[in-house]
Amino acid sequence: MKHLRFCAAAALLIACLPARLAAQSVTMPPSGGNMHASVSQQIGLATVTVSYNSPGVRGRQGKIWGSLVPWGTTNFIEEGFGTSTEGPWRAGANENTAITFSHDVLVQGKALKAGTYGFHLIPRESAPWTLIFSRNSTAWGSYFYDPAEDALRVEASPKEAPFTEWLTYEFTGRGLDRATLALRWETLELPFTIEVPDMNGLYVEQMRRELQSTAGFSWRGYQEAADFCLRNKVRLEQGLAWAETAVSLPFIGERNFLTLSTQAQLLSALGRSAEARTVMDEALQMGTNMELYQYGSGLAQDQPAEALRVFELTAKRFPDTWISYAGLGAGYRVTSQPEKALKYYKLALKDAPSGWKGSIEARIRTMEEAQRKP
């Protein structure tokens, strides 16, 4: 009797379970042994992640492309399963290969919004392949693929590659704002480019948020952000606002060579030359010998006369030092005064630290050889 009551209770419990839960099964090994894999790559502030199932060649060498993975598309209705009449390849095994972009990107030069996409391919024997990014990233394979859900289609060309047993996605090239992602399997590789547009602008926006937190409690945070704008020629007005904050914000700002020289250079970049000269003159009275030398060296190629002015001012503030002599040597060299340049380079060589002697000697040697030529 107790046994009958237990069985009846168990049957009632199962009957009351939601259909979704009652239908769940236990976890089994991956279908066909196609292990799940993923790879991520940081591209500046952006992250790209590929999640896929990785089949192996497993004795099918020479029968992957054009056979196991057919050329073109497949009519899955005729195959007896699915609803897609022009089904692409799922670019992996089992459920969708999914690619997630944390930021808006350009794939093969075409725009794609941030998000997660089902990734499909249309392989072709002797033509570029079509890459499909579908808004449906949770389907099982391509059996129910619907072109109306496409977010982007682009093309890329495969090439021969060393043998790869397991289908693999790999980032084969990387830059500060771009990367190359490649699918590799058997003896083919399909590379395609991913770029993050306006990466420097993204950094500026990130800095803006960070300066609303602990980074904003010191002039150094504003100075670094302003210098980034200056060096990368991006958001110059914002950079100037940060530079002015680094100089004059109450309790935080500080007037020093770094803050003032950055402010001056941003003013100059924005065409406000007279203001830039005034601020820079103040900065030049504050810099250390090395700071002034480095600043003047940065001007030497494009503004030789201004570089010489900086080096002469440095020599007045810090007379009879090897670094001042090295600066004068550089200033006279870029303003085509070789005799004076050699004089000061040789004076600098006498007291220069060992780490600097080699470069000064090389400069002297080059100039003397140039003088000996007819």
PDB file of C-alpha atoms in Angstrom, residues 45-329:
ATOM      1  CA  LEU A  45      39.124  49.056 -25.318  1.00  0.00           C
ATOM      2  CA  ALA A  46      37.054  46.570 -27.315  1.00  0.00           C
ATOM      3  CA  THR A  47      36.785  42.807 -26.836  1.00  0.00           C
ATOM      4  CA  VAL A  48      35.977  40.242 -29.514  1.00  0.00           C
ATOM      5  CA  THR A  49      35.001  36.725 -28.428  1.00  0.00           C
ATOM      6  CA  VAL A  50      34.339  33.688 -30.621  1.00  0.00           C
ATOM      7  CA  SER A  51      32.429  30.780 -29.078  1.00  0.00           C
ATOM      8  CA  TYR A  52      32.267  27.621 -31.187  1.00  0.00           C
ATOM      9  CA  ASN A  53      32.322  23.828 -31.293  1.00  0.00           C
ATOM     10  CA  SER A  54      35.473  22.368 -32.760  1.00  0.00           C
ATOM     11  CA  PRO A  55      35.264  19.268 -34.983  1.00  0.00           C
ATOM     12  CA  GLY A  56      38.328  17.314 -36.026  1.00  0.00           C
ATOM     13  CA  VAL A  57      39.446  15.927 -39.340  1.00  0.00           C
ATOM     14  CA  ARG A  58      39.578  12.406 -37.804  1.00  0.00           C
ATOM     15  CA  GLY A  59      40.628  10.462 -40.853  1.00  0.00           C
ATOM     16  CA  ARG A  60      38.593  12.586 -43.261  1.00  0.00           C
ATOM     17  CA  GLN A  61      41.591  14.419 -44.682  1.00  0.00           C
ATOM     18  CA  GLY A  62      40.879  15.563 -48.213  1.00  0.00           C
ATOM     19  CA  LYS A  63      37.142  15.181 -47.669  1.00  0.00           C
ATOM     20  CA  ILE A  64      36.423  18.264 -45.576  1.00  0.00           C
ATOM     21  CA  TRP A  65      36.036  21.054 -48.102  1.00  0.00           C
ATOM     22  CA  GLY A  66      33.472  20.461 -50.814  1.00  0.00           C
ATOM     23  CA  SER A  67      32.239  17.243 -49.195  1.00  0.00           C
ATOM     24  CA  LEU A  68      31.685  17.315 -45.437  1.00  0.00           C
ATOM     25  CA  VAL A  69      31.405  21.099 -45.810  1.00  0.00           C
ATOM     26  CA  PRO A  70      29.685  21.511 -49.184  1.00  0.00           C
ATOM     27  CA  TRP A  71      30.338  24.343 -51.547  1.00  0.00           C
ATOM     28  CA  GLY A  72      27.528  26.888 -51.642  1.00  0.00           C
ATOM     29  CA  THR A  73      24.336  26.509 -49.609  1.00  0.00           C
ATOM     30  CA  THR A  74      22.155  23.537 -48.623  1.00  0.00           C
ATOM     31  CA  ASN A  75      18.395  23.049 -48.990  1.00  0.00           C
ATOM     32  CA  PHE A  76      17.698  21.565 -45.576  1.00  0.00           C
ATOM     33  CA  ILE A  77      14.034  20.923 -46.370  1.00  0.00           C
ATOM     34  CA  GLU A  78      15.144  18.522 -49.103  1.00  0.00           C
ATOM     35  CA  GLU A  79      17.656  17.033 -46.677  1.00  0.00           C
ATOM     36  CA  GLY A  80      14.740  16.190 -44.398  1.00  0.00           C
ATOM     37  CA  PHE A  81      15.443  18.462 -41.445  1.00  0.00           C
ATOM     38  CA  GLY A  82      15.036  22.202 -40.917  1.00  0.00           C
ATOM     39  CA  THR A  83      13.288  25.033 -42.729  1.00  0.00           C
ATOM     40  CA  SER A  84      16.129  26.770 -44.583  1.00  0.00           C
ATOM     41  CA  THR A  85      16.232  26.382 -48.347  1.00  0.00           C
ATOM     42  CA  GLU A  86      19.564  28.210 -48.679  1.00  0.00           C
ATOM     43  CA  GLY A  87      21.362  27.156 -45.528  1.00  0.00           C
ATOM     44  CA  PRO A  88      24.976  28.264 -45.114  1.00  0.00           C
ATOM     45  CA  TRP A  89      27.580  26.354 -43.098  1.00  0.00           C
ATOM     46  CA  ARG A  90      27.484  26.953 -39.340  1.00  0.00           C
ATOM     47  CA  ALA A  91      31.275  27.629 -39.305  1.00  0.00           C
ATOM     48  CA  GLY A  92      31.794  24.971 -36.674  1.00  0.00           C
ATOM     49  CA  ALA A  93      29.758  22.098 -35.260  1.00  0.00           C
ATOM     50  CA  ASN A  94      26.549  21.648 -33.254  1.00  0.00           C
ATOM     51  CA  GLU A  95      24.917  24.929 -32.151  1.00  0.00           C
ATOM     52  CA  ASN A  96      25.724  28.295 -33.719  1.00  0.00           C
ATOM     53  CA  THR A  97      29.216  29.635 -33.779  1.00  0.00           C
ATOM     54  CA  ALA A  98      28.743  32.985 -32.028  1.00  0.00           C
ATOM     55  CA  ILE A  99      30.892  36.107 -32.241  1.00  0.00           C
ATOM     56  CA  THR A 100      30.493  38.861 -29.661  1.00  0.00           C
ATOM     57  CA  PHE A 101      31.705  42.423 -30.180  1.00  0.00           C
ATOM     58  CA  SER A 102      31.744  44.677 -27.117  1.00  0.00           C
ATOM     59  CA  HIS A 103      31.864  47.803 -29.296  1.00  0.00           C
ATOM     60  CA  ASP A 104      30.785  48.808 -32.785  1.00  0.00           C
ATOM     61  CA  VAL A 105      33.263  47.467 -35.347  1.00  0.00           C
ATOM     62  CA  LEU A 106      34.081  47.315 -39.034  1.00  0.00           C
ATOM     63  CA  VAL A 107      34.289  43.793 -40.460  1.00  0.00           C
ATOM     64  CA  GLN A 108      36.093  43.729 -43.781  1.00  0.00           C
ATOM     65  CA  GLY A 109      35.513  47.493 -43.803  1.00  0.00           C
ATOM     66  CA  LYS A 110      31.735  47.330 -43.243  1.00  0.00           C
ATOM     67  CA  ALA A 111      29.942  48.539 -40.109  1.00  0.00           C
ATOM     68  CA  LEU A 112      28.528  46.128 -37.526  1.00  0.00           C
ATOM     69  CA  LYS A 113      26.960  47.178 -34.230  1.00  0.00           C
ATOM     70  CA  ALA A 114      28.110  45.841 -30.877  1.00  0.00           C
ATOM     71  CA  GLY A 115      26.375  42.589 -29.936  1.00  0.00           C
ATOM     72  CA  THR A 116      26.435  38.808 -30.295  1.00  0.00           C
ATOM     73  CA  TYR A 117      25.886  37.282 -33.728  1.00  0.00           C
ATOM     74  CA  GLY A 118      25.478  33.817 -35.153  1.00  0.00           C
ATOM     75  CA  PHE A 119      28.357  33.302 -37.594  1.00  0.00           C
ATOM     76  CA  HIS A 120      27.778  31.390 -40.845  1.00  0.00           C
ATOM     77  CA  LEU A 121      29.767  30.897 -44.025  1.00  0.00           C
ATOM     78  CA  ILE A 122      29.006  30.157 -47.651  1.00  0.00           C
ATOM     79  CA  PRO A 123      32.165  28.411 -48.904  1.00  0.00           C
ATOM     80  CA  ARG A 124      32.940  28.453 -52.609  1.00  0.00           C
ATOM     81  CA  GLU A 125      35.439  26.360 -54.481  1.00  0.00           C
ATOM     82  CA  SER A 126      36.980  29.084 -56.625  1.00  0.00           C
ATOM     83  CA  ALA A 127      35.532  32.384 -55.439  1.00  0.00           C
ATOM     84  CA  PRO A 128      35.503  34.499 -52.262  1.00  0.00           C
ATOM     85  CA  TRP A 129      33.457  33.105 -49.389  1.00  0.00           C
ATOM     86  CA  THR A 130      30.490  34.926 -47.900  1.00  0.00           C
ATOM     87  CA  LEU A 131      30.637  35.685 -44.175  1.00  0.00           C
ATOM     88  CA  ILE A 132      27.225  36.066 -42.533  1.00  0.00           C
ATOM     89  CA  PHE A 133      26.578  37.674 -39.150  1.00  0.00           C
ATOM     90  CA  SER A 134      23.048  36.762 -38.073  1.00  0.00           C
ATOM     91  CA  ARG A 135      21.059  38.412 -35.298  1.00  0.00           C
ATOM     92  CA  ASN A 136      20.018  34.896 -34.302  1.00  0.00           C
ATOM     93  CA  SER A 137      22.961  33.576 -32.279  1.00  0.00           C
ATOM     94  CA  THR A 138      21.191  30.784 -30.384  1.00  0.00           C
ATOM     95  CA  ALA A 139      20.031  28.421 -33.144  1.00  0.00           C
ATOM     96  CA  TRP A 140      21.230  24.853 -33.579  1.00  0.00           C
ATOM     97  CA  GLY A 141      23.410  24.918 -36.667  1.00  0.00           C
ATOM     98  CA  SER A 142      22.069  26.525 -39.829  1.00  0.00           C
ATOM     99  CA  TYR A 143      19.037  24.310 -40.290  1.00  0.00           C
ATOM    100  CA  PHE A 144      16.607  27.122 -39.520  1.00  0.00           C
ATOM    101  CA  TYR A 145      18.752  29.947 -40.910  1.00  0.00           C
ATOM    102  CA  ASP A 146      16.691  32.912 -42.127  1.00  0.00           C
ATOM    103  CA  PRO A 147      18.407  35.566 -44.295  1.00  0.00           C
ATOM    104  CA  ALA A 148      15.939  38.150 -42.930  1.00  0.00           C
ATOM    105  CA  GLU A 149      17.894  37.947 -39.664  1.00  0.00           C
ATOM    106  CA  ASP A 150      21.191  38.919 -41.320  1.00  0.00           C
ATOM    107  CA  ALA A 151      22.928  41.892 -39.734  1.00  0.00           C
ATOM    108  CA  LEU A 152      25.845  41.875 -42.186  1.00  0.00           C
ATOM    109  CA  ARG A 153      27.250  39.981 -45.149  1.00  0.00           C
ATOM    110  CA  VAL A 154      30.833  40.470 -46.324  1.00  0.00           C
ATOM    111  CA  GLU A 155      33.312  38.497 -48.389  1.00  0.00           C
ATOM    112  CA  ALA A 156      36.773  37.094 -47.677  1.00  0.00           C
ATOM    113  CA  SER A 157      39.104  34.781 -49.561  1.00  0.00           C
ATOM    114  CA  PRO A 158      40.515  31.558 -48.092  1.00  0.00           C
ATOM    115  CA  LYS A 159      44.105  30.507 -48.566  1.00  0.00           C
ATOM    116  CA  GLU A 160      46.227  27.431 -48.064  1.00  0.00           C
ATOM    117  CA  ALA A 161      47.596  26.908 -44.576  1.00  0.00           C
ATOM    118  CA  PRO A 162      49.500  24.281 -42.568  1.00  0.00           C
ATOM    119  CA  PHE A 163      47.410  21.290 -41.535  1.00  0.00           C
ATOM    120  CA  THR A 164      45.132  21.894 -38.519  1.00  0.00           C
ATOM    121  CA  GLU A 165      43.403  18.838 -37.030  1.00  0.00           C
ATOM    122  CA  TRP A 166      40.802  20.693 -34.980  1.00  0.00           C
ATOM    123  CA  LEU A 167      38.742  23.529 -36.392  1.00  0.00           C
ATOM    124  CA  THR A 168      40.218  26.588 -34.727  1.00  0.00           C
ATOM    125  CA  TYR A 169      39.611  30.321 -34.577  1.00  0.00           C
ATOM    126  CA  GLU A 170      42.743  32.359 -34.003  1.00  0.00           C
ATOM    127  CA  PHE A 171      43.681  36.031 -33.970  1.00  0.00           C
ATOM    128  CA  THR A 172      46.595  36.057 -36.393  1.00  0.00           C
ATOM    129  CA  GLY A 173      47.267  39.791 -36.549  1.00  0.00           C
ATOM    130  CA  ARG A 174      46.812  42.532 -33.971  1.00  0.00           C
ATOM    131  CA  GLY A 175      47.071  46.306 -33.829  1.00  0.00           C
ATOM    132  CA  LEU A 176      45.981  49.057 -31.484  1.00  0.00           C
ATOM    133  CA  ASP A 177      42.631  49.395 -33.252  1.00  0.00           C
ATOM    134  CA  ARG A 178      42.360  46.309 -35.452  1.00  0.00           C
ATOM    135  CA  ALA A 179      42.905  42.564 -35.603  1.00  0.00           C
ATOM    136  CA  THR A 180      42.758  39.713 -38.089  1.00  0.00           C
ATOM    137  CA  LEU A 181      40.604  36.751 -37.111  1.00  0.00           C
ATOM    138  CA  ALA A 182      41.108  33.501 -38.993  1.00  0.00           C
ATOM    139  CA  LEU A 183      39.201  30.225 -39.134  1.00  0.00           C
ATOM    140  CA  ARG A 184      41.644  27.336 -39.661  1.00  0.00           C
ATOM    141  CA  TRP A 185      40.773  23.748 -40.452  1.00  0.00           C
ATOM    142  CA  GLU A 186      42.542  21.013 -42.360  1.00  0.00           C
ATOM    143  CA  THR A 187      44.677  22.885 -44.917  1.00  0.00           C
ATOM    144  CA  LEU A 188      42.619  26.053 -45.368  1.00  0.00           C
ATOM    145  CA  GLU A 189      42.600  29.358 -43.536  1.00  0.00           C
ATOM    146  CA  LEU A 190      39.943  32.073 -43.863  1.00  0.00           C
ATOM    147  CA  PRO A 191      41.211  35.397 -42.465  1.00  0.00           C
ATOM    148  CA  PHE A 192      39.103  38.531 -42.128  1.00  0.00           C
ATOM    149  CA  THR A 193      39.717  41.936 -40.570  1.00  0.00           C
ATOM    150  CA  ILE A 194      38.027  43.545 -37.593  1.00  0.00           C
ATOM    151  CA  GLU A 195      38.567  47.241 -36.922  1.00  0.00           C
ATOM    152  CA  VAL A 196      37.340  49.458 -34.100  1.00  0.00           C
ATOM    153  CA  PRO A 197      36.574  52.910 -35.557  1.00  0.00           C
ATOM    154  CA  ASP A 198      37.656  56.044 -33.689  1.00  0.00           C
ATOM    155  CA  MET A 199      39.590  54.121 -31.051  1.00  0.00           C
ATOM    156  CA  ASN A 200      41.242  57.290 -29.769  1.00  0.00           C
ATOM    157  CA  GLY A 201      37.802  58.841 -29.350  1.00  0.00           C
ATOM    158  CA  LEU A 202      36.782  55.817 -27.260  1.00  0.00           C
ATOM    159  CA  TYR A 203      39.816  56.363 -25.042  1.00  0.00           C
ATOM    160  CA  VAL A 204      38.867  60.006 -24.597  1.00  0.00           C
ATOM    161  CA  GLU A 205      35.373  58.994 -23.487  1.00  0.00           C
ATOM    162  CA  GLN A 206      36.872  56.435 -21.116  1.00  0.00           C
ATOM    163  CA  MET A 207      39.162  59.107 -19.662  1.00  0.00           C
ATOM    164  CA  ARG A 208      36.200  61.441 -19.237  1.00  0.00           C
ATOM    165  CA  ARG A 209      34.468  58.828 -17.073  1.00  0.00           C
ATOM    166  CA  GLU A 210      37.635  58.023 -15.122  1.00  0.00           C
ATOM    167  CA  LEU A 211      38.238  61.687 -14.337  1.00  0.00           C
ATOM    168  CA  GLN A 212      34.901  61.685 -12.550  1.00  0.00           C
ATOM    169  CA  SER A 213      36.404  59.165 -10.131  1.00  0.00           C
ATOM    170  CA  THR A 214      39.720  58.943  -8.267  1.00  0.00           C
ATOM    171  CA  ALA A 215      41.787  59.925 -11.322  1.00  0.00           C
ATOM    172  CA  GLY A 216      40.177  63.373 -11.084  1.00  0.00           C
ATOM    173  CA  PHE A 217      41.629  64.105  -7.644  1.00  0.00           C
ATOM    174  CA  SER A 218      45.088  64.971  -9.000  1.00  0.00           C
ATOM    175  CA  TRP A 219      46.413  67.276 -11.676  1.00  0.00           C
ATOM    176  CA  ARG A 220      48.279  64.280 -13.119  1.00  0.00           C
ATOM    177  CA  GLY A 221      45.109  62.595 -14.383  1.00  0.00           C
ATOM    178  CA  TYR A 222      44.026  65.728 -16.276  1.00  0.00           C
ATOM    179  CA  GLN A 223      47.567  66.234 -17.560  1.00  0.00           C
ATOM    180  CA  GLU A 224      47.799  62.675 -18.912  1.00  0.00           C
ATOM    181  CA  ALA A 225      44.399  62.956 -20.599  1.00  0.00           C
ATOM    182  CA  ALA A 226      45.283  66.328 -22.149  1.00  0.00           C
ATOM    183  CA  ASP A 227      48.622  64.981 -23.379  1.00  0.00           C
ATOM    184  CA  PHE A 228      46.839  62.015 -24.978  1.00  0.00           C
ATOM    185  CA  CYS A 229      44.622  64.388 -26.961  1.00  0.00           C
ATOM    186  CA  LEU A 230      47.662  66.418 -27.993  1.00  0.00           C
ATOM    187  CA  ARG A 231      49.814  63.472 -29.106  1.00  0.00           C
ATOM    188  CA  ASN A 232      47.002  61.796 -31.004  1.00  0.00           C
ATOM    189  CA  LYS A 233      45.476  64.990 -32.442  1.00  0.00           C
ATOM    190  CA  VAL A 234      42.040  64.002 -31.174  1.00  0.00           C
ATOM    191  CA  ARG A 235      39.367  66.077 -29.370  1.00  0.00           C
ATOM    192  CA  LEU A 236      41.745  69.036 -29.034  1.00  0.00           C
ATOM    193  CA  GLU A 237      39.171  71.313 -27.418  1.00  0.00           C
ATOM    194  CA  GLN A 238      38.517  68.681 -24.762  1.00  0.00           C
ATOM    195  CA  GLY A 239      42.265  68.265 -24.333  1.00  0.00           C
ATOM    196  CA  LEU A 240      42.676  71.998 -23.771  1.00  0.00           C
ATOM    197  CA  ALA A 241      39.902  71.992 -21.173  1.00  0.00           C
ATOM    198  CA  TRP A 242      41.682  69.196 -19.324  1.00  0.00           C
ATOM    199  CA  ALA A 243      45.022  71.012 -19.609  1.00  0.00           C
ATOM    200  CA  GLU A 244      43.513  74.183 -18.129  1.00  0.00           C
ATOM    201  CA  THR A 245      42.043  72.125 -15.295  1.00  0.00           C
ATOM    202  CA  ALA A 246      45.454  70.549 -14.616  1.00  0.00           C
ATOM    203  CA  VAL A 247      46.920  74.054 -14.334  1.00  0.00           C
ATOM    204  CA  SER A 248      44.298  75.970 -12.403  1.00  0.00           C
ATOM    205  CA  LEU A 249      41.615  73.805 -10.737  1.00  0.00           C
ATOM    206  CA  PRO A 250      41.479  74.901  -7.070  1.00  0.00           C
ATOM    207  CA  PHE A 251      43.216  72.497  -4.654  1.00  0.00           C
ATOM    208  CA  ILE A 252      44.121  70.154  -7.543  1.00  0.00           C
ATOM    209  CA  GLY A 253      45.743  72.160 -10.352  1.00  0.00           C
ATOM    210  CA  GLU A 254      49.470  72.882 -10.419  1.00  0.00           C
ATOM    211  CA  ARG A 255      51.526  75.234 -12.538  1.00  0.00           C
ATOM    212  CA  ASN A 256      54.572  73.267 -13.605  1.00  0.00           C
ATOM    213  CA  PHE A 257      56.455  72.592 -16.794  1.00  0.00           C
ATOM    214  CA  LEU A 258      54.363  69.586 -17.781  1.00  0.00           C
ATOM    215  CA  THR A 259      50.968  71.203 -17.278  1.00  0.00           C
ATOM    216  CA  LEU A 260      51.894  74.545 -18.806  1.00  0.00           C
ATOM    217  CA  SER A 261      53.769  73.134 -21.792  1.00  0.00           C
ATOM    218  CA  THR A 262      50.877  70.808 -22.597  1.00  0.00           C
ATOM    219  CA  GLN A 263      48.450  73.721 -22.367  1.00  0.00           C
ATOM    220  CA  ALA A 264      50.682  75.808 -24.629  1.00  0.00           C
ATOM    221  CA  GLN A 265      50.991  73.088 -27.253  1.00  0.00           C
ATOM    222  CA  LEU A 266      47.238  72.546 -27.322  1.00  0.00           C
ATOM    223  CA  LEU A 267      46.679  76.270 -27.740  1.00  0.00           C
ATOM    224  CA  SER A 268      49.122  76.220 -30.634  1.00  0.00           C
ATOM    225  CA  ALA A 269      47.407  73.189 -32.202  1.00  0.00           C
ATOM    226  CA  LEU A 270      44.130  75.115 -32.059  1.00  0.00           C
ATOM    227  CA  GLY A 271      45.672  78.121 -33.818  1.00  0.00           C
ATOM    228  CA  ARG A 272      45.907  80.364 -30.741  1.00  0.00           C
ATOM    229  CA  SER A 273      49.585  81.153 -31.270  1.00  0.00           C
ATOM    230  CA  ALA A 274      49.941  84.322 -29.191  1.00  0.00           C
ATOM    231  CA  GLU A 275      48.383  82.687 -26.114  1.00  0.00           C
ATOM    232  CA  ALA A 276      50.506  79.596 -26.666  1.00  0.00           C
ATOM    233  CA  ARG A 277      53.725  81.649 -26.700  1.00  0.00           C
ATOM    234  CA  THR A 278      52.838  83.400 -23.439  1.00  0.00           C
ATOM    235  CA  VAL A 279      52.036  80.156 -21.632  1.00  0.00           C
ATOM    236  CA  MET A 280      55.111  78.407 -23.054  1.00  0.00           C
ATOM    237  CA  ASP A 281      57.418  81.195 -21.921  1.00  0.00           C
ATOM    238  CA  GLU A 282      56.139  80.686 -18.385  1.00  0.00           C
ATOM    239  CA  ALA A 283      56.674  76.924 -18.687  1.00  0.00           C
ATOM    240  CA  LEU A 284      60.260  77.377 -19.900  1.00  0.00           C
ATOM    241  CA  GLN A 285      61.090  79.178 -16.648  1.00  0.00           C
ATOM    242  CA  MET A 286      59.963  76.135 -14.664  1.00  0.00           C
ATOM    243  CA  GLY A 287      61.353  73.132 -16.506  1.00  0.00           C
ATOM    244  CA  THR A 288      64.358  71.137 -15.413  1.00  0.00           C
ATOM    245  CA  ASN A 289      67.407  70.953 -17.623  1.00  0.00           C
ATOM    246  CA  MET A 290      66.342  67.565 -18.994  1.00  0.00           C
ATOM    247  CA  GLU A 291      62.720  68.607 -19.487  1.00  0.00           C
ATOM    248  CA  LEU A 292      63.796  71.589 -21.556  1.00  0.00           C
ATOM    249  CA  TYR A 293      66.239  69.471 -23.563  1.00  0.00           C
ATOM    250  CA  GLN A 294      63.539  66.920 -24.355  1.00  0.00           C
ATOM    251  CA  TYR A 295      61.049  69.630 -25.285  1.00  0.00           C
ATOM    252  CA  GLY A 296      63.538  71.356 -27.578  1.00  0.00           C
ATOM    253  CA  SER A 297      64.492  68.039 -29.187  1.00  0.00           C
ATOM    254  CA  GLY A 298      60.824  67.455 -30.002  1.00  0.00           C
ATOM    255  CA  LEU A 299      60.746  70.768 -31.883  1.00  0.00           C
ATOM    256  CA  ALA A 300      64.024  70.285 -33.738  1.00  0.00           C
ATOM    257  CA  GLN A 301      62.724  68.701 -36.932  1.00  0.00           C
ATOM    258  CA  ASP A 302      59.657  70.839 -37.627  1.00  0.00           C
ATOM    259  CA  GLN A 303      60.485  74.072 -35.776  1.00  0.00           C
ATOM    260  CA  PRO A 304      64.280  74.395 -35.793  1.00  0.00           C
ATOM    261  CA  ALA A 305      64.365  78.107 -34.945  1.00  0.00           C
ATOM    262  CA  GLU A 306      62.085  77.620 -31.939  1.00  0.00           C
ATOM    263  CA  ALA A 307      64.169  74.609 -30.861  1.00  0.00           C
ATOM    264  CA  LEU A 308      67.310  76.762 -30.878  1.00  0.00           C
ATOM    265  CA  ARG A 309      65.507  79.421 -28.822  1.00  0.00           C
ATOM    266  CA  VAL A 310      64.609  76.802 -26.224  1.00  0.00           C
ATOM    267  CA  PHE A 311      68.172  75.442 -26.122  1.00  0.00           C
ATOM    268  CA  GLU A 312      69.653  78.952 -25.744  1.00  0.00           C
ATOM    269  CA  LEU A 313      67.254  79.745 -22.912  1.00  0.00           C
ATOM    270  CA  THR A 314      68.206  76.416 -21.290  1.00  0.00           C
ATOM    271  CA  ALA A 315      71.895  77.314 -21.482  1.00  0.00           C
ATOM    272  CA  LYS A 316      71.188  80.621 -19.714  1.00  0.00           C
ATOM    273  CA  ARG A 317      69.241  78.933 -16.931  1.00  0.00           C
ATOM    274  CA  PHE A 318      71.646  76.005 -16.589  1.00  0.00           C
ATOM    275  CA  PRO A 319      75.054  77.263 -17.779  1.00  0.00           C
ATOM    276  CA  ASP A 320      78.079  75.030 -18.234  1.00  0.00           C
ATOM    277  CA  THR A 321      76.278  71.686 -18.037  1.00  0.00           C
ATOM    278  CA  TRP A 322      76.762  68.872 -20.513  1.00  0.00           C
ATOM    279  CA  ILE A 323      73.038  68.650 -21.296  1.00  0.00           C
ATOM    280  CA  SER A 324      72.876  72.379 -22.060  1.00  0.00           C
ATOM    281  CA  TYR A 325      75.869  71.998 -24.368  1.00  0.00           C
ATOM    282  CA  ALA A 326      74.205  68.997 -26.062  1.00  0.00           C
ATOM    283  CA  GLY A 327      71.090  71.106 -26.582  1.00  0.00           C
ATOM    284  CA  LEU A 328      73.060  73.947 -28.147  1.00  0.00           C
ATOM    285  CA  GLY A 329      74.814  71.427 -30.382  1.00  0.00           C
TER     286      GLY A 329
END
